[in-house]
mmCIF file of C-alpha atoms in Angstrom:
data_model
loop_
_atom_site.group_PDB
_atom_site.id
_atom_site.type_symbol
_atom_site.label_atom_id
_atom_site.label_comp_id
_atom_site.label_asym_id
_atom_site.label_seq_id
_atom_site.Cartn_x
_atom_site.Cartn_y
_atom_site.Cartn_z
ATOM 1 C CA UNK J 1185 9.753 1.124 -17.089
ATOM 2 C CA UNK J 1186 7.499 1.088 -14.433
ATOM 3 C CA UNK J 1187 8.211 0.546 -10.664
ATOM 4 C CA UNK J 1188 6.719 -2.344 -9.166
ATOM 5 C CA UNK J 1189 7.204 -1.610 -5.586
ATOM 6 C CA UNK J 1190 4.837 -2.351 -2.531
ATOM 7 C CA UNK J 1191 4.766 -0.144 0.470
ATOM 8 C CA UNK J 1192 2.948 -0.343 3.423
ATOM 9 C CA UNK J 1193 1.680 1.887 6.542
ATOM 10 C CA UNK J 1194 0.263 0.049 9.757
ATOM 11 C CA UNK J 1195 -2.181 2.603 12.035
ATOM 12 C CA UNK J 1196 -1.056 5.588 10.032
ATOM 13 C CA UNK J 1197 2.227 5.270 10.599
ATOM 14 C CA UNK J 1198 5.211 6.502 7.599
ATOM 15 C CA UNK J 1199 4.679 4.598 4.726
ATOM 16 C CA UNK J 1200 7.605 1.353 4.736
ATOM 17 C CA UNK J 1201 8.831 0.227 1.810
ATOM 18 C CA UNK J 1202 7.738 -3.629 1.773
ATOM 19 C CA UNK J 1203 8.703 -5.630 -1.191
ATOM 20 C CA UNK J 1204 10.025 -4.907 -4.834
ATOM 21 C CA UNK J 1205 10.823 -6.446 -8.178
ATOM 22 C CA UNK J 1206 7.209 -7.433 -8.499
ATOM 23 C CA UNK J 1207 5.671 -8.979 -11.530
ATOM 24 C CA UNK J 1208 2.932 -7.237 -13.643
ATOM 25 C CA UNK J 1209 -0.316 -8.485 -11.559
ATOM 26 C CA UNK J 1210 -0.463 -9.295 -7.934
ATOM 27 C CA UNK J 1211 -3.487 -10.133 -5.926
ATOM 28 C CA UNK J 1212 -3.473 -8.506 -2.393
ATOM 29 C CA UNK J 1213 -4.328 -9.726 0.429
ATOM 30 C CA UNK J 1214 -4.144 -8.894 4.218
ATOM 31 C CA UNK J 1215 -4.723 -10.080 7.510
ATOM 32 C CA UNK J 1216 -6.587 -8.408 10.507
ATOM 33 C CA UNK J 1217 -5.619 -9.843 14.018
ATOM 34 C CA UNK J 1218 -7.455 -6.550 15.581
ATOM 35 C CA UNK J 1219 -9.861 -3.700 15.129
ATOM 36 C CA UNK J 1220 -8.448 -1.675 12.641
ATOM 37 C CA UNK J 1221 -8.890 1.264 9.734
ATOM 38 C CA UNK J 1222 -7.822 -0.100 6.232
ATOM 39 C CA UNK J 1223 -7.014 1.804 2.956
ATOM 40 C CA UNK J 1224 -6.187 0.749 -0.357
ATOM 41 C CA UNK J 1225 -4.608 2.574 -3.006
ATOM 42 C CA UNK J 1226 -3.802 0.896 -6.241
ATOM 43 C CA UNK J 1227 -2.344 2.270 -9.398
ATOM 44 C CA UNK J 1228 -0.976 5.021 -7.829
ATOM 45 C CA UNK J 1229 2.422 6.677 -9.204
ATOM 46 C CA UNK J 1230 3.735 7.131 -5.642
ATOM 47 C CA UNK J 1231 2.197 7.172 -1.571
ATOM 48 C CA UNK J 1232 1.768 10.746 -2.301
ATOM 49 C CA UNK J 1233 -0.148 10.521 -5.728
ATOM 50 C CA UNK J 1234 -2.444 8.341 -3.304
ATOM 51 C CA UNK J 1235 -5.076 10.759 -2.232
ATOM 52 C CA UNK J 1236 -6.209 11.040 1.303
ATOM 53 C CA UNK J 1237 -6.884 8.839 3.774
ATOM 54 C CA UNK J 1238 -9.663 8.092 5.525
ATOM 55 C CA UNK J 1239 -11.534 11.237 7.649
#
């Protein structure tokens, strides 16, 4: 069974857990209120599995 988990990070911060129990397709979506860096990882097993950031 797979977990369907969201976390987060804000500004590079630890990753948060954010919301779980999820169903089997979600559609993102995020909002910007200042200058920031964004990076999305999808279909990764864990934050870790998630490959690098941004340089």
């Amino acid at each position: 069974m797979e977990d369907r988990k969201v976390w987060f990070a804000v500004n590079g911060s630890e990753p948060k857990f954010g919301f779980g129990e999820l169903p089997s397709k979600v559609y993102p979506t995020v909002s910007i209120r200042a200058p920031a860096v964004l990076a999305f990882h999808f279909r990764a097993g864990s934050w870790g599995d998630a490959g690098p950031g941004p340089e």
